[in-house]
Coordinates of N, CA and C in Angstrom, one line a residue:
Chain Y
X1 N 0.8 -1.2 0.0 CA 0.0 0.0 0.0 C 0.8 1.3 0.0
X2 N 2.0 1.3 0.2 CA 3.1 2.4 0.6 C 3.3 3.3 -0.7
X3 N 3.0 2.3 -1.8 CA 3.1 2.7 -3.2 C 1.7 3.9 -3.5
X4 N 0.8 3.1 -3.4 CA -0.4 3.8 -3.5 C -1.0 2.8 -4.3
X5 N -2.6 3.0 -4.6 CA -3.1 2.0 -5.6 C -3.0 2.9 -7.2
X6 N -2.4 3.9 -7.3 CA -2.5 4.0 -8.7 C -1.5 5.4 -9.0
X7 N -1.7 6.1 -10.3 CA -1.0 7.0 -10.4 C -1.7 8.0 -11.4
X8 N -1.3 9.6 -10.8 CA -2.3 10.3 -11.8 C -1.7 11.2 -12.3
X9 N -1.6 11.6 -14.2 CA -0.5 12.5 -14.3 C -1.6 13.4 -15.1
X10 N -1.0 14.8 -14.8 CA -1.6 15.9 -15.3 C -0.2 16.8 -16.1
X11 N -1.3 16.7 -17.2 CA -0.5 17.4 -18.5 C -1.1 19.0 -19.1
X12 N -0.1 19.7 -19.8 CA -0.3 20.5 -20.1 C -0.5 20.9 -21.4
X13 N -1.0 20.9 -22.3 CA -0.5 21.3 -23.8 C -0.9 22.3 -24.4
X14 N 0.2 22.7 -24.9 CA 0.0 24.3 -25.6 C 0.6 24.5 -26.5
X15 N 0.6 25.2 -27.6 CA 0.2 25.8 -28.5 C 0.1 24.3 -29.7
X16 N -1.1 24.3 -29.1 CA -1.8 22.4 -29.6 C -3.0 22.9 -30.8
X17 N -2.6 22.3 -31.6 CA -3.4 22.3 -33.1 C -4.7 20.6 -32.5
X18 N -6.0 20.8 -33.8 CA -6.8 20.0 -33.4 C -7.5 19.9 -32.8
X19 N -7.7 20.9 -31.6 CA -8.7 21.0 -30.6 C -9.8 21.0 -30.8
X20 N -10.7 21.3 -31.9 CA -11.9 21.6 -32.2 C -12.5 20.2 -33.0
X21 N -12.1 18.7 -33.4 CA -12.3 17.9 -33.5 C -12.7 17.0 -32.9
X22 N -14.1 16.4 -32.9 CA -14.2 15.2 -32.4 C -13.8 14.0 -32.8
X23 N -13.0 13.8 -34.0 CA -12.6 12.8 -34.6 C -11.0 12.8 -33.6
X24 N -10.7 13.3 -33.8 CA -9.1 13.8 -33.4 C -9.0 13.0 -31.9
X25 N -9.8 13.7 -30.9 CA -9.9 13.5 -29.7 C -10.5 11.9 -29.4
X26 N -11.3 11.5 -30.1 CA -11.8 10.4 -29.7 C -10.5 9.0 -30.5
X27 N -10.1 9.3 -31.4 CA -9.2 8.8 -31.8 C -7.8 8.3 -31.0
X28 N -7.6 10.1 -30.5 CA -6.2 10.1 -29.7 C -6.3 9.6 -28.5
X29 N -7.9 9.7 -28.0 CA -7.8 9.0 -26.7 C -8.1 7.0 -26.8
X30 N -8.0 6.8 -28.1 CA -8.1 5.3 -28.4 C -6.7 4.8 -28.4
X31 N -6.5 5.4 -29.3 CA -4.8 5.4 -29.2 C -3.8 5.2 -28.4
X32 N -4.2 6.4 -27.4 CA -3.5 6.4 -26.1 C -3.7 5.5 -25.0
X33 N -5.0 4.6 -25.0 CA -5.6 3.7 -24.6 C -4.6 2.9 -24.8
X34 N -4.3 2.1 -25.6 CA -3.7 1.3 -26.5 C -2.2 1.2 -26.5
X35 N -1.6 2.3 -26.5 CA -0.3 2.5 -26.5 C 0.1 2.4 -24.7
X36 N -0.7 3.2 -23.9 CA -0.4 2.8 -22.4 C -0.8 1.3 -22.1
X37 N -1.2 0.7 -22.8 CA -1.5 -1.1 -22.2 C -2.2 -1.1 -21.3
X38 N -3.7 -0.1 -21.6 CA -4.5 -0.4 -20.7 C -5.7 -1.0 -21.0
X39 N -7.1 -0.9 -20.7 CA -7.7 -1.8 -21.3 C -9.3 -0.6 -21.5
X40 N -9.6 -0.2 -22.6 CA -10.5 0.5 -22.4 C -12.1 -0.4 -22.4
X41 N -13.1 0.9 -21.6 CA -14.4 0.6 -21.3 C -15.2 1.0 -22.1
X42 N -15.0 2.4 -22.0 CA -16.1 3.3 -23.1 C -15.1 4.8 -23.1
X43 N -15.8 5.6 -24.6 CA -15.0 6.4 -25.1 C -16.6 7.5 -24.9
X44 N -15.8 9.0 -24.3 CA -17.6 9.9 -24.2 C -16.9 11.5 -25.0
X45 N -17.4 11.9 -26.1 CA -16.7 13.0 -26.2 C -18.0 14.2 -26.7
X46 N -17.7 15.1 -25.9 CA -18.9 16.1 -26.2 C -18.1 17.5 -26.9
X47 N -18.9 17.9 -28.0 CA -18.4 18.7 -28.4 C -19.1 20.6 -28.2
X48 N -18.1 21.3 -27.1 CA -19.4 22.5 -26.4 C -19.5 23.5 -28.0
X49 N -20.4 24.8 -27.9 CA -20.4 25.5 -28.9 C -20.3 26.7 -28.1
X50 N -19.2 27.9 -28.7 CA -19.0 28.3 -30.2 C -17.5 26.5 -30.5
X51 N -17.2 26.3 -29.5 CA -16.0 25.3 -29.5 C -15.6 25.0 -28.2
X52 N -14.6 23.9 -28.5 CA -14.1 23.1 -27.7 C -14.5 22.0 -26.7
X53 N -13.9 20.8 -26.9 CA -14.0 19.7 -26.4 C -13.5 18.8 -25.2
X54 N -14.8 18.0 -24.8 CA -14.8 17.3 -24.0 C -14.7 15.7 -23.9
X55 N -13.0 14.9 -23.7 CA -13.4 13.9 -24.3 C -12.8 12.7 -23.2
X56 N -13.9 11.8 -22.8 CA -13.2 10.9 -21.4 C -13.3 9.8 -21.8
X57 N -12.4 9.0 -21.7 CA -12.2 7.1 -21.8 C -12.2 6.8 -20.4
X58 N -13.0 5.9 -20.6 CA -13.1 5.1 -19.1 C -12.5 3.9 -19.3
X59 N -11.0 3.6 -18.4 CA -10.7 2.5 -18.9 C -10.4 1.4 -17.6
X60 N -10.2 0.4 -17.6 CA -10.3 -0.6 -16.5 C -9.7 0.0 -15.5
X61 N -9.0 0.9 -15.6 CA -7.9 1.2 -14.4 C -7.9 2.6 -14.3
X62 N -8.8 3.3 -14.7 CA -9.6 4.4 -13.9 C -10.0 5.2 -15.2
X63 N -9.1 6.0 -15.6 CA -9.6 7.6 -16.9 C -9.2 8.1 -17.2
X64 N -9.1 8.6 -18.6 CA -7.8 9.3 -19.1 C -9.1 10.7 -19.6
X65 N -9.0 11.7 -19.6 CA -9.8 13.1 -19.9 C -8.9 13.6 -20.6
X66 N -9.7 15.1 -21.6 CA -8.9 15.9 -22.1 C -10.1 16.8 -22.4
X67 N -9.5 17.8 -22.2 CA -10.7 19.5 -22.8 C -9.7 20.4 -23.1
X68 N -10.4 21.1 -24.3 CA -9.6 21.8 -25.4 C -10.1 23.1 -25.1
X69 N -9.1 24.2 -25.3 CA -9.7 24.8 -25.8 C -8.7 25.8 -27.3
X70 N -9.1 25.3 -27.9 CA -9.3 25.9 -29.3 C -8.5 27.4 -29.4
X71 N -9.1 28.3 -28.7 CA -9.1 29.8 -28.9 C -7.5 30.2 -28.1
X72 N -7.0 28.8 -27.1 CA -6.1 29.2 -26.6 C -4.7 28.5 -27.4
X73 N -5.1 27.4 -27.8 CA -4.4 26.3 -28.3 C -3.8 25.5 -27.1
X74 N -4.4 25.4 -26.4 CA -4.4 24.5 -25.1 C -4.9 23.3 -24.7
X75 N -5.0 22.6 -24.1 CA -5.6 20.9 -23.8 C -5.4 20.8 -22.4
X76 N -5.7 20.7 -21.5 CA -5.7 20.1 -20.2 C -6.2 18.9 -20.5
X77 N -5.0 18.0 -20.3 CA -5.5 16.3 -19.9 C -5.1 15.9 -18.7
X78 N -5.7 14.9 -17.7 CA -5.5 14.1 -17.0 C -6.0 12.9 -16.9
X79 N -4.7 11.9 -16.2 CA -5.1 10.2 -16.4 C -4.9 9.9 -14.9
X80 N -5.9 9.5 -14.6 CA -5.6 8.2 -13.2 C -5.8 7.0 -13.5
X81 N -4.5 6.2 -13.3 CA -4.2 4.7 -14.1 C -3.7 4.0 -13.0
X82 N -4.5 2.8 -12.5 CA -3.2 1.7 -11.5 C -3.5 0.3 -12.0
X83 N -2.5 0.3 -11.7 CA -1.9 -1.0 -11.8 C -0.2 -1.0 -12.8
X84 N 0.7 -1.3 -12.3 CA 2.1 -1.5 -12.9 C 2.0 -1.4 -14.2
X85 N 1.3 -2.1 -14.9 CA 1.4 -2.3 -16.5 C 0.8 -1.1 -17.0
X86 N 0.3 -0.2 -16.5 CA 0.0 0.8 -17.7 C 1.3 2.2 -18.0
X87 N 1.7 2.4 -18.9 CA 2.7 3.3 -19.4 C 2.5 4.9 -19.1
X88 N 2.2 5.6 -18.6 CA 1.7 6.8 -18.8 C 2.2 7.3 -19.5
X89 N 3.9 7.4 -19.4 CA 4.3 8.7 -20.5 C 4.2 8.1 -21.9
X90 N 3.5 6.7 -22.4 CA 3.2 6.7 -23.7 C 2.2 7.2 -23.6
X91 N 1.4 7.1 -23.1 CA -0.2 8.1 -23.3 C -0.2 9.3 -23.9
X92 N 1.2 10.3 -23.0 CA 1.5 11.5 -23.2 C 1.8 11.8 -24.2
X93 N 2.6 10.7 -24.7 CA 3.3 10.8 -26.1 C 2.4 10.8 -27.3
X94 N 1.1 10.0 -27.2 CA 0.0 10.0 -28.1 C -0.8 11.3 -28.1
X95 N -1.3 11.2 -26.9 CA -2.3 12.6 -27.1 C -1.1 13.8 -27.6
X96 N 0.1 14.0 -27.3 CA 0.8 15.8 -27.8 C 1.4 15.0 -29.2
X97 N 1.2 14.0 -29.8 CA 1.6 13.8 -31.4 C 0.1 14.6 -31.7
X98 N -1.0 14.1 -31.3 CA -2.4 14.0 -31.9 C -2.6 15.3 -32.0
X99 N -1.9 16.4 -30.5 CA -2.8 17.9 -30.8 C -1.4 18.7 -31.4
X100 N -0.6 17.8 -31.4 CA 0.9 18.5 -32.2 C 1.1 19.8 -31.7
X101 N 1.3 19.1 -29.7 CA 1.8 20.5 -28.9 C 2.9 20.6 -28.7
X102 N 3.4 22.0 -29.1 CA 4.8 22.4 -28.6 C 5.2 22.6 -27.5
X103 N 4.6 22.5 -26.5 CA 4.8 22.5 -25.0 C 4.3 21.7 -24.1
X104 N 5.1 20.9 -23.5 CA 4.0 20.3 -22.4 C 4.9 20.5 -20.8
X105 N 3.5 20.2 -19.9 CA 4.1 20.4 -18.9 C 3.4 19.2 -18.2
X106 N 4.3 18.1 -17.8 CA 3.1 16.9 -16.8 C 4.2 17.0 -15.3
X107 N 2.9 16.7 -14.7 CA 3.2 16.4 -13.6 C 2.7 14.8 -13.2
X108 N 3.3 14.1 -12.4 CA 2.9 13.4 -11.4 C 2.4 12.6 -10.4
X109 N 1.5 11.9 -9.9 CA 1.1 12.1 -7.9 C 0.9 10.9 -8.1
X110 N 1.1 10.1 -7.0 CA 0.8 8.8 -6.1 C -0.9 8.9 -5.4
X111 N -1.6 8.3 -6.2 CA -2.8 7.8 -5.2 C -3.3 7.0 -4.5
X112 N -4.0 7.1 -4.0 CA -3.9 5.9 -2.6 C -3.6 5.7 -1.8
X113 N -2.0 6.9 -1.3 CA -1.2 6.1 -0.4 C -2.3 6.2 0.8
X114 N -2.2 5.1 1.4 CA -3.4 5.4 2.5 C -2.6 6.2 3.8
X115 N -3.4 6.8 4.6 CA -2.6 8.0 5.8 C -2.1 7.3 7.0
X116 N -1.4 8.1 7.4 CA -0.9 7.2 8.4 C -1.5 6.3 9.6
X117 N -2.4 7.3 9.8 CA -3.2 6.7 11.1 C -4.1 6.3 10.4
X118 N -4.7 5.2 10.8 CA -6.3 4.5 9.8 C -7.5 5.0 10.4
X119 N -8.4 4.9 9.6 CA -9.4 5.3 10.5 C -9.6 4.7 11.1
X120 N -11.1 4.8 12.4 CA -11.7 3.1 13.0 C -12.0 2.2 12.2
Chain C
X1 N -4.8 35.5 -17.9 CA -4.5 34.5 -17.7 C -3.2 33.8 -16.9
X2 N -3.0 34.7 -15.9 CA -2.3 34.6 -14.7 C -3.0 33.4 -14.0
X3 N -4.3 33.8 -13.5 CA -4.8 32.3 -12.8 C -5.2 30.9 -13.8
X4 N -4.8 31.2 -14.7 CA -4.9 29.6 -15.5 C -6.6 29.8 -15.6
X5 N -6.7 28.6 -16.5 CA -8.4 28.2 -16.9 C -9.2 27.5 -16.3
X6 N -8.3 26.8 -15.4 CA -9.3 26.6 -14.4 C -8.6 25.8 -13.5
X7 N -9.3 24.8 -12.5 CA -8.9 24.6 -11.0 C -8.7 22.9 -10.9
X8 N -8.4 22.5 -10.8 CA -8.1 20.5 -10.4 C -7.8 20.3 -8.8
X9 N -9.0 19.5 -8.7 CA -9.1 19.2 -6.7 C -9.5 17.5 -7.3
X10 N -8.2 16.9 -6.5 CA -7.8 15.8 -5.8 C -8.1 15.3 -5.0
X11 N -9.2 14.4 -4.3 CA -9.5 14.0 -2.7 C -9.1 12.5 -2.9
X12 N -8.9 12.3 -1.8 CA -8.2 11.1 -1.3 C -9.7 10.9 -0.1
X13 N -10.2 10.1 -0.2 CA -11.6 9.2 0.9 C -10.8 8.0 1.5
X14 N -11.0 7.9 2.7 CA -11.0 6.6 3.2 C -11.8 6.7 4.6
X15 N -11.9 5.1 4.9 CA -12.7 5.0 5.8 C -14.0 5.2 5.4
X16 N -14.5 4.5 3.8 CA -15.8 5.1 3.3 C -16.2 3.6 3.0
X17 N -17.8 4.1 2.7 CA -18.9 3.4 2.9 C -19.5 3.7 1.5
X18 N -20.7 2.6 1.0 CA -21.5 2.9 -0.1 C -20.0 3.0 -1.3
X19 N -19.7 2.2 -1.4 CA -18.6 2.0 -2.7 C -18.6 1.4 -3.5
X20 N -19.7 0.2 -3.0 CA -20.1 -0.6 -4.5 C -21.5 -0.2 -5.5
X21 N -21.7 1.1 -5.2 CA -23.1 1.3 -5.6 C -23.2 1.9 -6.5
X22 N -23.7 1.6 -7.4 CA -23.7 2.3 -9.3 C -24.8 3.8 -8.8
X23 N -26.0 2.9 -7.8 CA -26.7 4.3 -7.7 C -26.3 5.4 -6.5
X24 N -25.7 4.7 -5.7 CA -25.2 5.6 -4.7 C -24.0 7.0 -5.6
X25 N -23.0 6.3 -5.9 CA -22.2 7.3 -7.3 C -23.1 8.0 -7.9
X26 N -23.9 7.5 -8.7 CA -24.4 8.4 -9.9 C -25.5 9.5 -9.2
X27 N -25.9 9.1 -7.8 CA -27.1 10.3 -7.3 C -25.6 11.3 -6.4
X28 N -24.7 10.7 -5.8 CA -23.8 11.9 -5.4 C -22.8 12.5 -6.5
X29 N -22.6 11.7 -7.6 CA -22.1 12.9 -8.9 C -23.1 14.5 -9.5
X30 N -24.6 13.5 -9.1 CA -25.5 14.6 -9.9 C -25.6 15.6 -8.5
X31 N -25.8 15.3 -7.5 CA -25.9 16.2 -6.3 C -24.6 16.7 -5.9
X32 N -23.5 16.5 -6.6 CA -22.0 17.0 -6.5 C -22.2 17.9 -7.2
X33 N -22.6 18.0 -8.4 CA -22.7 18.9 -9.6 C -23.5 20.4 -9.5
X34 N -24.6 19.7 -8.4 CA -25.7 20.7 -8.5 C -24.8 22.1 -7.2
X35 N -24.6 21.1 -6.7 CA -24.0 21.8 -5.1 C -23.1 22.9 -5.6
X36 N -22.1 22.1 -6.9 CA -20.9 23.2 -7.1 C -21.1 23.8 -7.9
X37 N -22.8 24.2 -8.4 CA -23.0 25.0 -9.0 C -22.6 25.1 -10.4
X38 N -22.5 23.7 -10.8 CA -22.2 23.6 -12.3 C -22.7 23.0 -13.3
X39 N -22.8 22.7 -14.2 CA -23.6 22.5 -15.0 C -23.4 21.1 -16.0
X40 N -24.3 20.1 -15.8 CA -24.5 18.6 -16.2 C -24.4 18.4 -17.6
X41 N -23.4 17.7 -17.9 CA -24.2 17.3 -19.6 C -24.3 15.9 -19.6
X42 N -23.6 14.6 -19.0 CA -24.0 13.9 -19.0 C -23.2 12.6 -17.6
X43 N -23.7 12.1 -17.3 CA -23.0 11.1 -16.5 C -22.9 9.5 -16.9
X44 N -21.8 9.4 -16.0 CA -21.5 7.6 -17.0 C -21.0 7.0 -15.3
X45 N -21.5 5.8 -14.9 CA -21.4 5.1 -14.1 C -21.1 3.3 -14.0
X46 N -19.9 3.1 -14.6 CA -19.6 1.6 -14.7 C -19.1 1.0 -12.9
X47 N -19.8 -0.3 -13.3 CA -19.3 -1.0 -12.0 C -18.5 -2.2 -12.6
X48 N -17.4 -2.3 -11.9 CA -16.4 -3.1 -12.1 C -16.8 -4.3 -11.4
X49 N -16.6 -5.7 -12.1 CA -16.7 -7.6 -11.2 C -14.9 -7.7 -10.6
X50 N -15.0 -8.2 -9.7 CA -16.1 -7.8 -8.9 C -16.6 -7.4 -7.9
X51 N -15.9 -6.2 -7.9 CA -16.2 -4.9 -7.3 C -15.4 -3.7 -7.5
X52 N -16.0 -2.6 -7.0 CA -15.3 -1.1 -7.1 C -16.1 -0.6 -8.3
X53 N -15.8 1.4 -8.7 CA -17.2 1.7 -9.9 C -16.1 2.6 -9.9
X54 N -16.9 3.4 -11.2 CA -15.9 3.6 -11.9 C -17.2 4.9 -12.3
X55 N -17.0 6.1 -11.9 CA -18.2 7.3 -12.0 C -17.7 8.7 -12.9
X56 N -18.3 9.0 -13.7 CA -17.7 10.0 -14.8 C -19.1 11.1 -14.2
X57 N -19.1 12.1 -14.4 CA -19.6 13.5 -14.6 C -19.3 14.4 -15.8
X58 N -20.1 14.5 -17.1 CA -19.1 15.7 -18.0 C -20.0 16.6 -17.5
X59 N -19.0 17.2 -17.3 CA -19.9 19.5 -16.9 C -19.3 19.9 -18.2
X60 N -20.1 21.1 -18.2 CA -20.0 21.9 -18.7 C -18.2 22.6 -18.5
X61 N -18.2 23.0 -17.3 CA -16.4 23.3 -17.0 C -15.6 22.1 -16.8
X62 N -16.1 20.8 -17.2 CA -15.0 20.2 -17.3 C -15.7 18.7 -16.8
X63 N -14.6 18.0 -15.9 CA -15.2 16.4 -15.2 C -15.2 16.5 -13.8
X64 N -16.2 15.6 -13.7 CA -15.8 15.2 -11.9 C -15.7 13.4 -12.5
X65 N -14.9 13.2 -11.1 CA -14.3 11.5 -11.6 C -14.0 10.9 -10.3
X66 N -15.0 10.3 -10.3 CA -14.6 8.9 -8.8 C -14.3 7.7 -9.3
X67 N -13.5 6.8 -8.5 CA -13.2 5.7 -8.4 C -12.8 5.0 -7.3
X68 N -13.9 3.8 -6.4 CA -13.6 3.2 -5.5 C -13.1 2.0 -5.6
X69 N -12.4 1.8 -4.4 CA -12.1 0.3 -4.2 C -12.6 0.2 -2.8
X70 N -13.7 -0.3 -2.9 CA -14.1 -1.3 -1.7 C -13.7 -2.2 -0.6
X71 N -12.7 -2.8 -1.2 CA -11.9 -3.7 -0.5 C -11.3 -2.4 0.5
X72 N -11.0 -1.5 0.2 CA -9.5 -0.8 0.8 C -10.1 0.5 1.2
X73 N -11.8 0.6 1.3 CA -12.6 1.5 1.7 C -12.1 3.1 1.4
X74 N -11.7 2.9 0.1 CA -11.0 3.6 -0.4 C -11.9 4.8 -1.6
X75 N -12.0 5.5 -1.9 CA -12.4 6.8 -3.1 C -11.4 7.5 -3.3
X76 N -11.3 7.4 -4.5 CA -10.4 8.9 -5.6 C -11.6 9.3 -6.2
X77 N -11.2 10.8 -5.7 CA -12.3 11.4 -6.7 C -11.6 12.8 -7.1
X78 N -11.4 13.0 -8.5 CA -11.2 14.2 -8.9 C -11.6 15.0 -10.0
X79 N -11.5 16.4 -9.8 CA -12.6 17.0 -10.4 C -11.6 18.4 -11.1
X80 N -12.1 18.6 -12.0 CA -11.5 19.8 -12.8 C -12.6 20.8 -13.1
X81 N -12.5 21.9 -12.9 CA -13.7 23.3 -12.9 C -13.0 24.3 -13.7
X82 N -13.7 25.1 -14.9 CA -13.2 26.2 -15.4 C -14.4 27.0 -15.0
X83 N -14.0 28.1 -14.5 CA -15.0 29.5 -13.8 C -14.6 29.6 -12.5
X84 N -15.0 31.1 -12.5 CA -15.2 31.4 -11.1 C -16.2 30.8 -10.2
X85 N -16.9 30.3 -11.1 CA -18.8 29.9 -10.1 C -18.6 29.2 -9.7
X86 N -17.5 28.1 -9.9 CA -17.8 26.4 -9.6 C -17.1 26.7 -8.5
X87 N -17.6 26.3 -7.3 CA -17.4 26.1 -5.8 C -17.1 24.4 -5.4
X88 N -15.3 24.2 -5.7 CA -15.1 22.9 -5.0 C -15.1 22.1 -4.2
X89 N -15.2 23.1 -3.4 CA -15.2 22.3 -1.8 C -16.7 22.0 -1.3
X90 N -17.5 22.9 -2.1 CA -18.8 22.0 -1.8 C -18.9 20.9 -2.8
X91 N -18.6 20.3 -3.8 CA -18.5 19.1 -4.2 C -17.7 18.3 -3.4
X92 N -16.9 18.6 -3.4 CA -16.3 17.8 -2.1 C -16.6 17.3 -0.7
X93 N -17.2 18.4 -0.5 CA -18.7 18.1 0.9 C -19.8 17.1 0.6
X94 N -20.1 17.1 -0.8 CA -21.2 16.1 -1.3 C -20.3 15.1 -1.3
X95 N -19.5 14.6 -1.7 CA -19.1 13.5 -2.0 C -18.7 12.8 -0.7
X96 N -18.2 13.6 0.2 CA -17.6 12.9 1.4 C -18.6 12.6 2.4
X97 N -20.1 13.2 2.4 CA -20.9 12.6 2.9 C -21.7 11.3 2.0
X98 N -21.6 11.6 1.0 CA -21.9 10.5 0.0 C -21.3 8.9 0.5
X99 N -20.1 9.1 0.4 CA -19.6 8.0 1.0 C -19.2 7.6 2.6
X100 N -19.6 9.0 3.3 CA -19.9 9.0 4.6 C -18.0 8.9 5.3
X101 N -17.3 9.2 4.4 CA -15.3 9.6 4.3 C -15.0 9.7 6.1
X102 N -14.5 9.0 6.5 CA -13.7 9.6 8.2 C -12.6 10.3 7.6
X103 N -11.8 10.3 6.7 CA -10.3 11.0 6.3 C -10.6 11.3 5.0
X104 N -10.2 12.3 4.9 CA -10.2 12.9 3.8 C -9.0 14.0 3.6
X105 N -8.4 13.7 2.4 CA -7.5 14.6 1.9 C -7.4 15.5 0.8
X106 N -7.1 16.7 1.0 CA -7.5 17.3 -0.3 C -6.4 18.3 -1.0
X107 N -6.0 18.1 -2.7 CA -5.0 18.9 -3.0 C -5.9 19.5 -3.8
X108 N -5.5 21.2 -4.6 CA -6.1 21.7 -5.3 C -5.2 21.8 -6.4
X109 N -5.1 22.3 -7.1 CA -4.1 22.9 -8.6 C -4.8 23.7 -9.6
X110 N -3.9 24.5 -10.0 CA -4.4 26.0 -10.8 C -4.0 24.8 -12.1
X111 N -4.9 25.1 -13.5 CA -4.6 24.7 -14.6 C -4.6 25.2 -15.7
X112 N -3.8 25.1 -16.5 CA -3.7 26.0 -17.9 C -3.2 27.4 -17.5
X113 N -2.1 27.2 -16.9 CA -1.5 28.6 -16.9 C -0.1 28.9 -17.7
X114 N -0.9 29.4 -18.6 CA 0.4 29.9 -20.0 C 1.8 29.4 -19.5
X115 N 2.4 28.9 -19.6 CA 4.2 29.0 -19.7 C 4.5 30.3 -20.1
X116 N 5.9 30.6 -19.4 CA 6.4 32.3 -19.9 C 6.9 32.3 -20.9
X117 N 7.3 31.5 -21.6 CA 7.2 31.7 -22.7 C 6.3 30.7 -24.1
X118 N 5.9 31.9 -24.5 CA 4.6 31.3 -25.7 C 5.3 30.4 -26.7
X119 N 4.7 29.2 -26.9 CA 5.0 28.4 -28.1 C 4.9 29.9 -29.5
X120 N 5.8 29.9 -30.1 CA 6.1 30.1 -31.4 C 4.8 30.2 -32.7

């Protein structure tokens, strides 16, 4: 348990082409499915108006998200994935080929670790 | 865009109750939503064999996203908000009576905040 049950990285992407696609997003997040060796559930992508999207894969081992927005050339994605076998930084590597960002910034974090004192 | 586009809050639950319940999740995502004053487009609620769920929320500013493990009386739930309106800690108040949480931990993070210098 020291480890935590999973891991959750949050990424940044900017000056990211693609954003306004529901093909793109639902793709990249299949892809990224795929490439992390995880196992997907279901794929949900909403597309808001005047733009920008909303697109989550639910996959055995928790979720990978991303929302665009378009006007900034930006993407906020986050993935919470456990279990050893899944890759994150290939994920990362799919979604910023897909929105072809020149920047990224990921972070990180250990979930789960349980606290030190337990509850009752 | 100093304060970034919006906000990511991280809770760590333990010591929780009601974690195998497809309807327990999906009535405290929609009353999570309402509470933080944001706005619903659709919810997705898988339960895992054999056990733990797996709870999606798309808002309008973004996701809320649980996932328990039962065994380990355990909830992740995290949530991403763009606006000033969305109030996190009362989703976070919904949820942690939702699962009725003795411990709870909570990180916040500012998101989408430009790098100083602009992609090209």
């Amino acid at each position: 348990m020291s480890k935590g049950v999973g891991k959750q990285t949050i990424c940044e992407f900017w000056g990211a082409t693609n954003l306004d696609s529901v093909e793109v997003t639902e793709r990249a997040l299949r892809d990224a499915v795929r490439a992390g060796g995880a196992t997907l559930v279901d794929v949900f992508v909403h597309r808001f108006a005047p733009q920008g999207i909303s697109g989550i894969a639910v996959i055995a081992e928790s979720h990978l998200a991303v929302h665009t927005w378009p006007e900034l050339g930006y993407c906020a994605a986050d993935f919470f994935t456990c279990g050893e076998h899944v890759d994150n930084d290939a994920i990362v590597e799919v979604l910023r080929e897909a929105y072809q960002a020149q920047h990224v910034d990921v972070r990180h974090f250990a979930r789960g670790v349980a606290p030190a004192v337990q509850p009752a």
